[in-house]
GROMACS .gro file of N, CA and C in nm:
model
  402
    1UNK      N    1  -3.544   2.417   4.799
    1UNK     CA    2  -3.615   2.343   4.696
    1UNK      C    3  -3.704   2.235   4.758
    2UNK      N    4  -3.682   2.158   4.864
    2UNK     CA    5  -3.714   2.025   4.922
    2UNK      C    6  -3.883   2.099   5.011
    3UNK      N    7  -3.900   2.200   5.054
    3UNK     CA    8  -3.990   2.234   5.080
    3UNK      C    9  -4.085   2.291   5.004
    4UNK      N   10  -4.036   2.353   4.881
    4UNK     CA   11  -4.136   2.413   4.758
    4UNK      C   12  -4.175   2.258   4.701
    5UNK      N   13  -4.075   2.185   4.683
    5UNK     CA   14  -4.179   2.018   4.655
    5UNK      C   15  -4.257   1.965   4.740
    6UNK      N   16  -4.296   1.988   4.856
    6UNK     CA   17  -4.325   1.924   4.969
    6UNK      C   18  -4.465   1.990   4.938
    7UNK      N   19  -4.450   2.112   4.985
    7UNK     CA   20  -4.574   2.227   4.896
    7UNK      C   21  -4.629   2.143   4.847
    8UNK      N   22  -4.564   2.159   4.670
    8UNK     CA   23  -4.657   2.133   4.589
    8UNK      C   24  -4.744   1.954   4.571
    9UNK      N   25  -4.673   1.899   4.592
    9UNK     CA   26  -4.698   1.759   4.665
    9UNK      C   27  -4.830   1.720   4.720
   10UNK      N   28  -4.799   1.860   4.857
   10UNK     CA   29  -4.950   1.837   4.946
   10UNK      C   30  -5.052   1.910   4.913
   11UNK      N   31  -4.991   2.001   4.783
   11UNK     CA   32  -5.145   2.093   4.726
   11UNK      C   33  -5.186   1.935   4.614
   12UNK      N   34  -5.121   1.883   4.537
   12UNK     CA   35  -5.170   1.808   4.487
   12UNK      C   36  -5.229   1.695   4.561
   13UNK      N   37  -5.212   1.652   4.643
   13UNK     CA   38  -5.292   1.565   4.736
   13UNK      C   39  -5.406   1.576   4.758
   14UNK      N   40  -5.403   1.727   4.852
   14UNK     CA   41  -5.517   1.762   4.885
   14UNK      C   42  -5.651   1.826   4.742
   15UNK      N   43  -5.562   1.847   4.683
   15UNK     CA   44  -5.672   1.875   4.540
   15UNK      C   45  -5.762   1.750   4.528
   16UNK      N   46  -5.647   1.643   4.462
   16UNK     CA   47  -5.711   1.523   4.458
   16UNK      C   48  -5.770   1.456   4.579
   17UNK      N   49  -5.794   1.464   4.655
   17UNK     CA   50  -5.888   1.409   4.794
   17UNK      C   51  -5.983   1.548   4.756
   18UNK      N   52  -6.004   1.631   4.733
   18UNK     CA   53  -6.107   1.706   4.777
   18UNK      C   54  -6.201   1.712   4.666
   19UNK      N   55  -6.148   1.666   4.517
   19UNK     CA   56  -6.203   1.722   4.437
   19UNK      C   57  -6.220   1.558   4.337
   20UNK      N   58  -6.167   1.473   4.350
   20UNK     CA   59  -6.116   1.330   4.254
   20UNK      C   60  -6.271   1.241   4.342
   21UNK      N   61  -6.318   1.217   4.468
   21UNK     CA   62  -6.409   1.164   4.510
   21UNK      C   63  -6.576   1.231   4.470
   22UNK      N   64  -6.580   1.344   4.410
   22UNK     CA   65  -6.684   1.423   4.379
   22UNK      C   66  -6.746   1.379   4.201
   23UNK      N   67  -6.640   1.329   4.125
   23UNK     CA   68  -6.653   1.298   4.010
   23UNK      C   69  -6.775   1.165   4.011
   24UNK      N   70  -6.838   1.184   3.897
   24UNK     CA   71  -6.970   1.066   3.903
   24UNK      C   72  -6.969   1.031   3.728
   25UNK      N   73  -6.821   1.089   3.691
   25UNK     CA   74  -6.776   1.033   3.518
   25UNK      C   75  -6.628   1.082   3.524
   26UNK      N   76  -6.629   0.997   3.400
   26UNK     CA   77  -6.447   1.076   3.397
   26UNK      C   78  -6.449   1.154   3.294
   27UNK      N   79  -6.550   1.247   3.250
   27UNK     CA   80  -6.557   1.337   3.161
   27UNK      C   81  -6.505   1.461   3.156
   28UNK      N   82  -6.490   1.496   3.321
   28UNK     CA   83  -6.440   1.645   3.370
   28UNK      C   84  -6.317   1.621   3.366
   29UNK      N   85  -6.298   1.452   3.387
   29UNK     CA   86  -6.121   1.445   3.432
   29UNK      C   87  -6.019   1.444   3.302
   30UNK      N   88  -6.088   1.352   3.207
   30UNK     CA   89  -6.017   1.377   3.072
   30UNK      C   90  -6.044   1.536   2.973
   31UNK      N   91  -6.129   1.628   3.035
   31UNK     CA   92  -6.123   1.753   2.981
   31UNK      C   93  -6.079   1.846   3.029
   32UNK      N   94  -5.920   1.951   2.987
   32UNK     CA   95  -5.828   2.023   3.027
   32UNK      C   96  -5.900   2.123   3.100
   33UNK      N   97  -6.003   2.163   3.036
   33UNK     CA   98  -6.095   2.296   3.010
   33UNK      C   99  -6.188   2.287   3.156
   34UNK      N  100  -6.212   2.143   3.201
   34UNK     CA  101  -6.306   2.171   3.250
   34UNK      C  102  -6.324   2.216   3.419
   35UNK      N  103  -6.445   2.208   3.479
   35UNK     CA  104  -6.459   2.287   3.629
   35UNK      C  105  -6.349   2.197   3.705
   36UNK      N  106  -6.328   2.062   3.679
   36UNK     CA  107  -6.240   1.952   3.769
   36UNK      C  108  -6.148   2.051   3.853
   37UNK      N  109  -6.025   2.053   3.641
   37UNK     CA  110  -5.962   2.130   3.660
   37UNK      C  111  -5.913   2.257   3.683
   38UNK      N  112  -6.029   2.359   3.682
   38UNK     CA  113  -6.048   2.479   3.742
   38UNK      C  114  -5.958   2.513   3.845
   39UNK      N  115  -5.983   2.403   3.942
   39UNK     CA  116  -5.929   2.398   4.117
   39UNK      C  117  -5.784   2.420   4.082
   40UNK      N  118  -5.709   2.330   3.999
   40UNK     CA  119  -5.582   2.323   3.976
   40UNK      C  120  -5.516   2.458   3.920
   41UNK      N  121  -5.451   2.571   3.960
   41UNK     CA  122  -5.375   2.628   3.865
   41UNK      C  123  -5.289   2.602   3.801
   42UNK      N  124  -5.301   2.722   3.652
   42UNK     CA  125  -5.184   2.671   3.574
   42UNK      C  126  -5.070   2.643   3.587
   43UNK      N  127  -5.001   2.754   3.682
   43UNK     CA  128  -4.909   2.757   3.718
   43UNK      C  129  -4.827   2.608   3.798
   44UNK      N  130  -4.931   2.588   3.877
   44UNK     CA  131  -4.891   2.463   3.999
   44UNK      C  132  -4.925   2.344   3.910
   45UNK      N  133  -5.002   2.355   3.765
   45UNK     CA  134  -4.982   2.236   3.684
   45UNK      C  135  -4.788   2.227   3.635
   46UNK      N  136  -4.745   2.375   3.628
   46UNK     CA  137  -4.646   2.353   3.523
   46UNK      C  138  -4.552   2.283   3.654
   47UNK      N  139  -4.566   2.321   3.775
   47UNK     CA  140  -4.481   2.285   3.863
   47UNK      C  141  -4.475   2.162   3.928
   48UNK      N  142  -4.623   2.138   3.893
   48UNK     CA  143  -4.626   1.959   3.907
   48UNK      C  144  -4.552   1.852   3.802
   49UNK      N  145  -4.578   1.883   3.684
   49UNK     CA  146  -4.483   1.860   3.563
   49UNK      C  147  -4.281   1.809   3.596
   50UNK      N  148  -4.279   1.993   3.635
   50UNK     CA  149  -4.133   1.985   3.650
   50UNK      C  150  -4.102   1.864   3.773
   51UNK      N  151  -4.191   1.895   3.885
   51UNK     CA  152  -4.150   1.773   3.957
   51UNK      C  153  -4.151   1.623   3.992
   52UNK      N  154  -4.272   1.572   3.879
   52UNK     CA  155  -4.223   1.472   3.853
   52UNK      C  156  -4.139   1.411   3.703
   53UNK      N  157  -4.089   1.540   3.680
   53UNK     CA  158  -3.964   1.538   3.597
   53UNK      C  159  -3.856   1.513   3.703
   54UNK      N  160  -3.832   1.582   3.804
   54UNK     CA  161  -3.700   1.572   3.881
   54UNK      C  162  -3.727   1.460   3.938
   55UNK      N  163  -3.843   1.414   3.977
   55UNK     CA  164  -3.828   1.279   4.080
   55UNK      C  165  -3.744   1.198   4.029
   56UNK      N  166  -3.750   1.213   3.846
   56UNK     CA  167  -3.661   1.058   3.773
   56UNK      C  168  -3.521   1.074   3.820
   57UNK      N  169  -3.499   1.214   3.847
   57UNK     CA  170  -3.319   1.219   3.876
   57UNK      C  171  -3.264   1.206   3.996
   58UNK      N  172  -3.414   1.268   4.117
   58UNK     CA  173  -3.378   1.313   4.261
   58UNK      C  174  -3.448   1.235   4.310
   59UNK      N  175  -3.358   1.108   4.426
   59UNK     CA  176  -3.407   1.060   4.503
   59UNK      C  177  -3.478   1.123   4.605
   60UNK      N  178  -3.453   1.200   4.661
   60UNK     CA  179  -3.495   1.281   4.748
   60UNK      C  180  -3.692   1.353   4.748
   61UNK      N  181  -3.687   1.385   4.604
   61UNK     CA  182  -3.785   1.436   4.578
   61UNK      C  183  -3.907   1.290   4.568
   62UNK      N  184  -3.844   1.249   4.511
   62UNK     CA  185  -3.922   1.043   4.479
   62UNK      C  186  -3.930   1.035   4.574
   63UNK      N  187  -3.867   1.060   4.713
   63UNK     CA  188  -3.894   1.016   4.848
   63UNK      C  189  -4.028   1.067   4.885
   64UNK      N  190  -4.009   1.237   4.861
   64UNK     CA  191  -4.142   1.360   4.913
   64UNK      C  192  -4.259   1.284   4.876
   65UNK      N  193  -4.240   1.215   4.703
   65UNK     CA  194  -4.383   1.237   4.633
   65UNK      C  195  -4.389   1.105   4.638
   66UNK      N  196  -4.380   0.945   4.669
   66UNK     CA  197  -4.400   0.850   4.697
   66UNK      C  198  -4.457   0.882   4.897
   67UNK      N  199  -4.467   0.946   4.983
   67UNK     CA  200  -4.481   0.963   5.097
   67UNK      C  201  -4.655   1.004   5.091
   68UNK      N  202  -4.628   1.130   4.985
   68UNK     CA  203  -4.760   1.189   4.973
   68UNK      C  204  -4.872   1.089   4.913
   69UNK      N  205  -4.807   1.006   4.815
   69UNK     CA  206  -4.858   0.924   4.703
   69UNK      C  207  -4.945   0.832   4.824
   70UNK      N  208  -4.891   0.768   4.944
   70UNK     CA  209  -4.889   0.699   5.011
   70UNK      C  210  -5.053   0.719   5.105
   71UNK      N  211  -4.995   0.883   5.130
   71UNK     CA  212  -5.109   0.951   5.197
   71UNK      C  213  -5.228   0.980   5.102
   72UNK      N  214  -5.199   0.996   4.952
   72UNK     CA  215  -5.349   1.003   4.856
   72UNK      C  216  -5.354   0.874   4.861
   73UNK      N  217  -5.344   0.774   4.855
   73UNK     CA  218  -5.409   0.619   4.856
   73UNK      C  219  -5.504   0.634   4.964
   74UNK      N  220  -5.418   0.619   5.113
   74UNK     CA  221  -5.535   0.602   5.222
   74UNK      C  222  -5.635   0.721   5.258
   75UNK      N  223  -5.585   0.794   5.209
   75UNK     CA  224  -5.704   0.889   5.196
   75UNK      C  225  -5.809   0.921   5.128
   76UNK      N  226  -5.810   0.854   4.988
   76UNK     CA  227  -5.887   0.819   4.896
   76UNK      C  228  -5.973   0.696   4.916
   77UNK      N  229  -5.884   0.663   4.954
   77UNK     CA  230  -5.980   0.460   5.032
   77UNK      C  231  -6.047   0.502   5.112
   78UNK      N  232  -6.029   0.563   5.204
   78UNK     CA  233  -6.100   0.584   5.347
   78UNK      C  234  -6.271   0.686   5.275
   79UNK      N  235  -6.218   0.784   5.200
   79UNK     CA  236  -6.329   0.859   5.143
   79UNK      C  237  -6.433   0.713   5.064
   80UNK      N  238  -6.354   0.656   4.962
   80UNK     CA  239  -6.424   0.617   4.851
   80UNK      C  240  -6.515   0.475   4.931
   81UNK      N  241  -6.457   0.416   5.046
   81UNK     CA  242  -6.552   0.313   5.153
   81UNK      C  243  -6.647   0.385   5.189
   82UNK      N  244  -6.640   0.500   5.242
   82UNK     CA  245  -6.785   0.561   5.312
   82UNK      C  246  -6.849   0.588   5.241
   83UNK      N  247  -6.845   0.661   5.118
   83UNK     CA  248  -6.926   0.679   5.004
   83UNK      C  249  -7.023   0.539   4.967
   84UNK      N  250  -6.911   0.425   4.946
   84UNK     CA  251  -7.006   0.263   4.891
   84UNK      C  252  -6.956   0.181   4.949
   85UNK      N  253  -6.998   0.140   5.088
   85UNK     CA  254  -6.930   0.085   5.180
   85UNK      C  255  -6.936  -0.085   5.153
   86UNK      N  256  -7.040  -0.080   5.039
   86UNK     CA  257  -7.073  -0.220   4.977
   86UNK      C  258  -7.027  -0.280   4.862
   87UNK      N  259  -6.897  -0.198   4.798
   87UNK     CA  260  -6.816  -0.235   4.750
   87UNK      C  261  -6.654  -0.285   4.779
   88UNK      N  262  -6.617  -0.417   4.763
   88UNK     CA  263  -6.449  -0.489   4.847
   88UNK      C  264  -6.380  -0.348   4.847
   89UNK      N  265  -6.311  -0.368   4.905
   89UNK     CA  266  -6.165  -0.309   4.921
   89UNK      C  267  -6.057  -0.305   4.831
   90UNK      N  268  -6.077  -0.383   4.764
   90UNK     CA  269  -5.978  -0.400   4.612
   90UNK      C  270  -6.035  -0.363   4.521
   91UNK      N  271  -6.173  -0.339   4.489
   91UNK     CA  272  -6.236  -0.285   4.357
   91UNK      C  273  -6.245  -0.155   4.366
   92UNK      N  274  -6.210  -0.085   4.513
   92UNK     CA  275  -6.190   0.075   4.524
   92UNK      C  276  -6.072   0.078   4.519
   93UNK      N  277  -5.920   0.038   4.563
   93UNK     CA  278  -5.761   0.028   4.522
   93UNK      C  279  -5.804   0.039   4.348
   94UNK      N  280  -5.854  -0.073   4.295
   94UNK     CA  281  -5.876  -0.063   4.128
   94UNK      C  282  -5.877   0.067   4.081
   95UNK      N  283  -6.011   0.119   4.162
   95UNK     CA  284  -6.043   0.192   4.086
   95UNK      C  285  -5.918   0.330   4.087
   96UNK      N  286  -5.946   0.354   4.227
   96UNK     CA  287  -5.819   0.465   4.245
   96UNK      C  288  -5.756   0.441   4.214
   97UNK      N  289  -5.660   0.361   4.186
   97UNK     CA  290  -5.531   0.338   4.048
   97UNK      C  291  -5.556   0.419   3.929
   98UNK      N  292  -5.705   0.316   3.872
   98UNK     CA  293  -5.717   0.371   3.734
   98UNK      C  294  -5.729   0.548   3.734
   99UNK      N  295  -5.853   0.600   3.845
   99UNK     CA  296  -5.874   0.725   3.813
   99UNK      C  297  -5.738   0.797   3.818
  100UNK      N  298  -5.656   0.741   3.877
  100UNK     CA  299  -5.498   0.845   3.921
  100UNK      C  300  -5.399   0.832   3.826
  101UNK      N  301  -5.422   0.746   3.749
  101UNK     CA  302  -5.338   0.733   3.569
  101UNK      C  303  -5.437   0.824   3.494
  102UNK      N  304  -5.546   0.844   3.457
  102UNK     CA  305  -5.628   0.945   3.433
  102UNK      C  306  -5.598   1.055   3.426
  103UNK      N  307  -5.582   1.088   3.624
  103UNK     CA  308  -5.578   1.226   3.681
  103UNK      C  309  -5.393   1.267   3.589
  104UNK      N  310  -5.324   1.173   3.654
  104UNK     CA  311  -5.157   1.173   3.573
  104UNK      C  312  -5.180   1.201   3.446
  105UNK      N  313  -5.237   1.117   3.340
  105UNK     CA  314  -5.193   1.127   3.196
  105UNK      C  315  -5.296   1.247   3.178
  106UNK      N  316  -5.415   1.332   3.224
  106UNK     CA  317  -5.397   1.478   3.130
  106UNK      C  318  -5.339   1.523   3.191
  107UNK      N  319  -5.293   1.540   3.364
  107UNK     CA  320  -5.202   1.656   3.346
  107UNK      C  321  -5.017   1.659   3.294
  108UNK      N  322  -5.010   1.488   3.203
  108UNK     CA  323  -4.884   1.546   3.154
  108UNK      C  324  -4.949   1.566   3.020
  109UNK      N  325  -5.043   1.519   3.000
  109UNK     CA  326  -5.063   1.528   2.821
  109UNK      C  327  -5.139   1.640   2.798
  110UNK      N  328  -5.243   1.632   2.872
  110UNK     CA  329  -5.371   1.725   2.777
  110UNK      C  330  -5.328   1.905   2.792
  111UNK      N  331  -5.251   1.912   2.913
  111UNK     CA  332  -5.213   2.072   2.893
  111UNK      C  333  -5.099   2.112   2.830
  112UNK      N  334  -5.070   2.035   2.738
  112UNK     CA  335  -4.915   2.106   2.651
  112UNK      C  336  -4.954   2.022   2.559
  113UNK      N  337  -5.086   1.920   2.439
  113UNK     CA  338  -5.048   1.898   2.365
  113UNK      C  339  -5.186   1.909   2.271
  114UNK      N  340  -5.158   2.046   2.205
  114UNK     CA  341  -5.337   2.115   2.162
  114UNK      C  342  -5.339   1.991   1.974
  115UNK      N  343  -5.275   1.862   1.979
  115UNK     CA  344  -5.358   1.806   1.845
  115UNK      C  345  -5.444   1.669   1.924
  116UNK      N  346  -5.466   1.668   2.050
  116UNK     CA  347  -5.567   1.617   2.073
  116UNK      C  348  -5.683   1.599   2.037
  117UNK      N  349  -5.744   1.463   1.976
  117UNK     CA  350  -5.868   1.409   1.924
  117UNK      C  351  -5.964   1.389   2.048
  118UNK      N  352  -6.055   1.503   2.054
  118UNK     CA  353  -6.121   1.520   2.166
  118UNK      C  354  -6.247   1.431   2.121
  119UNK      N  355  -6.318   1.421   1.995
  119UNK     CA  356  -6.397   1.316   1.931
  119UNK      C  357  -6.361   1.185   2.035
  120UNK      N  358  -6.243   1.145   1.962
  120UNK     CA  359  -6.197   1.036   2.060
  120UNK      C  360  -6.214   0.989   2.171
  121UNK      N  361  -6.150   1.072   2.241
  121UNK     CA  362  -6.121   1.117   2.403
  121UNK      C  363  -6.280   1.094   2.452
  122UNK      N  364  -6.391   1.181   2.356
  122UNK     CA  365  -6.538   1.159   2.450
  122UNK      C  366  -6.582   0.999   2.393
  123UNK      N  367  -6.518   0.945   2.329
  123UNK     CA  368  -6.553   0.788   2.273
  123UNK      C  369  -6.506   0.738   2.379
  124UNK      N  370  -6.348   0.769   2.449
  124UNK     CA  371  -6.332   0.637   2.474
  124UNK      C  372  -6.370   0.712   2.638
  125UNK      N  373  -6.382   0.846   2.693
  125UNK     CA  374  -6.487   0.854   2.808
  125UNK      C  375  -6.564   0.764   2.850
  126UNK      N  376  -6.667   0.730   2.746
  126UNK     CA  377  -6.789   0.705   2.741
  126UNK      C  378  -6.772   0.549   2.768
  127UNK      N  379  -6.689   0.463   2.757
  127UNK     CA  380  -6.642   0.330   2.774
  127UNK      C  381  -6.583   0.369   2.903
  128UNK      N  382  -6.508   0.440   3.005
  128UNK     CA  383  -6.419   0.455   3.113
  128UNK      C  384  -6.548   0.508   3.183
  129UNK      N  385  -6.644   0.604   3.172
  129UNK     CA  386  -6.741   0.610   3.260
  129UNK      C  387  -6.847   0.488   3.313
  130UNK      N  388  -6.847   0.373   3.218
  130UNK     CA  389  -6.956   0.325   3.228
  130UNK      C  390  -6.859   0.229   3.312
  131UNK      N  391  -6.724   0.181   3.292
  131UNK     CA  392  -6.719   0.057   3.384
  131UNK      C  393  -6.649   0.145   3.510
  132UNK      N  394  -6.646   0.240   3.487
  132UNK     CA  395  -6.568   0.311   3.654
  132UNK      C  396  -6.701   0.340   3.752
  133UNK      N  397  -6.795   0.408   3.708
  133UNK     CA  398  -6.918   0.498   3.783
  133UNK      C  399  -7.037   0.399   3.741
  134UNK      N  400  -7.021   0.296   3.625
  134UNK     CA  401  -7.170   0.168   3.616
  134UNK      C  402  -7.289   0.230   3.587
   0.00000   0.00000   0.00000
């Protein structure tokens, strides 16, 4: 089991480093449907799910995915400086926080819960694009 989490862990890592620095809105990120999430399969969504379901029970696993968590921070920093090297160091931590509660809340919400107010969702986009991307 400790290596099928480890897996899925570093596919989610590497998703997000390859694909979370390319975004220029959070429009793709709050839409289930869209190319973002393409990259992601369904499958390795449902398995991302289950495992940070078990992290609440298994230390062990909280260990795997706080390690990786560790490695998407500085790897995201390191990308998101070279990109705008003229923005602090703490207003890119900001931001990668926010986009990674984002990236977290659709993939626990938006793929298992079809009475989503997508009206909404592009309202309040449209407020999260302008102070994330300006």
């Amino acid at each position: 089991m400790t290596e099928t989490i480890k897996s899925i862990a570093q596919n989610w890592r590497q998703f997000l480093v390859q694909y979370l620095p390319t975004q220029q809105s959070t429009q793709d990120i709050i839409n289930a449907d869209s190319p973002f999430w393409q990259h992601w399969p369904s499958q390795d969504r449902k398995l991302l799910l289950e495992m940070y379901s078990e992290a609440s029970r298994n230390e062990s696993v909280r260990t795997i995915l706080a390690q990786q968590e560790q490695l998407l921070l500085a790897e995201l920093a390191a990308i998101f400086s070279a990109q705008q090297p003229e923005i602090e160091p703490t207003q890119h931590a900001n931001r990668i926080q926010f986009l990674l509660l984002l990236v977290d809340g659709v993939a626990c919400r938006a793929f298992g819960d079809s009475d989503l107010d997508y009206g909404e969702m592009q309202r309040v986009n449209g407020i999260l694009s302008q102070h994330l991307f300006g």
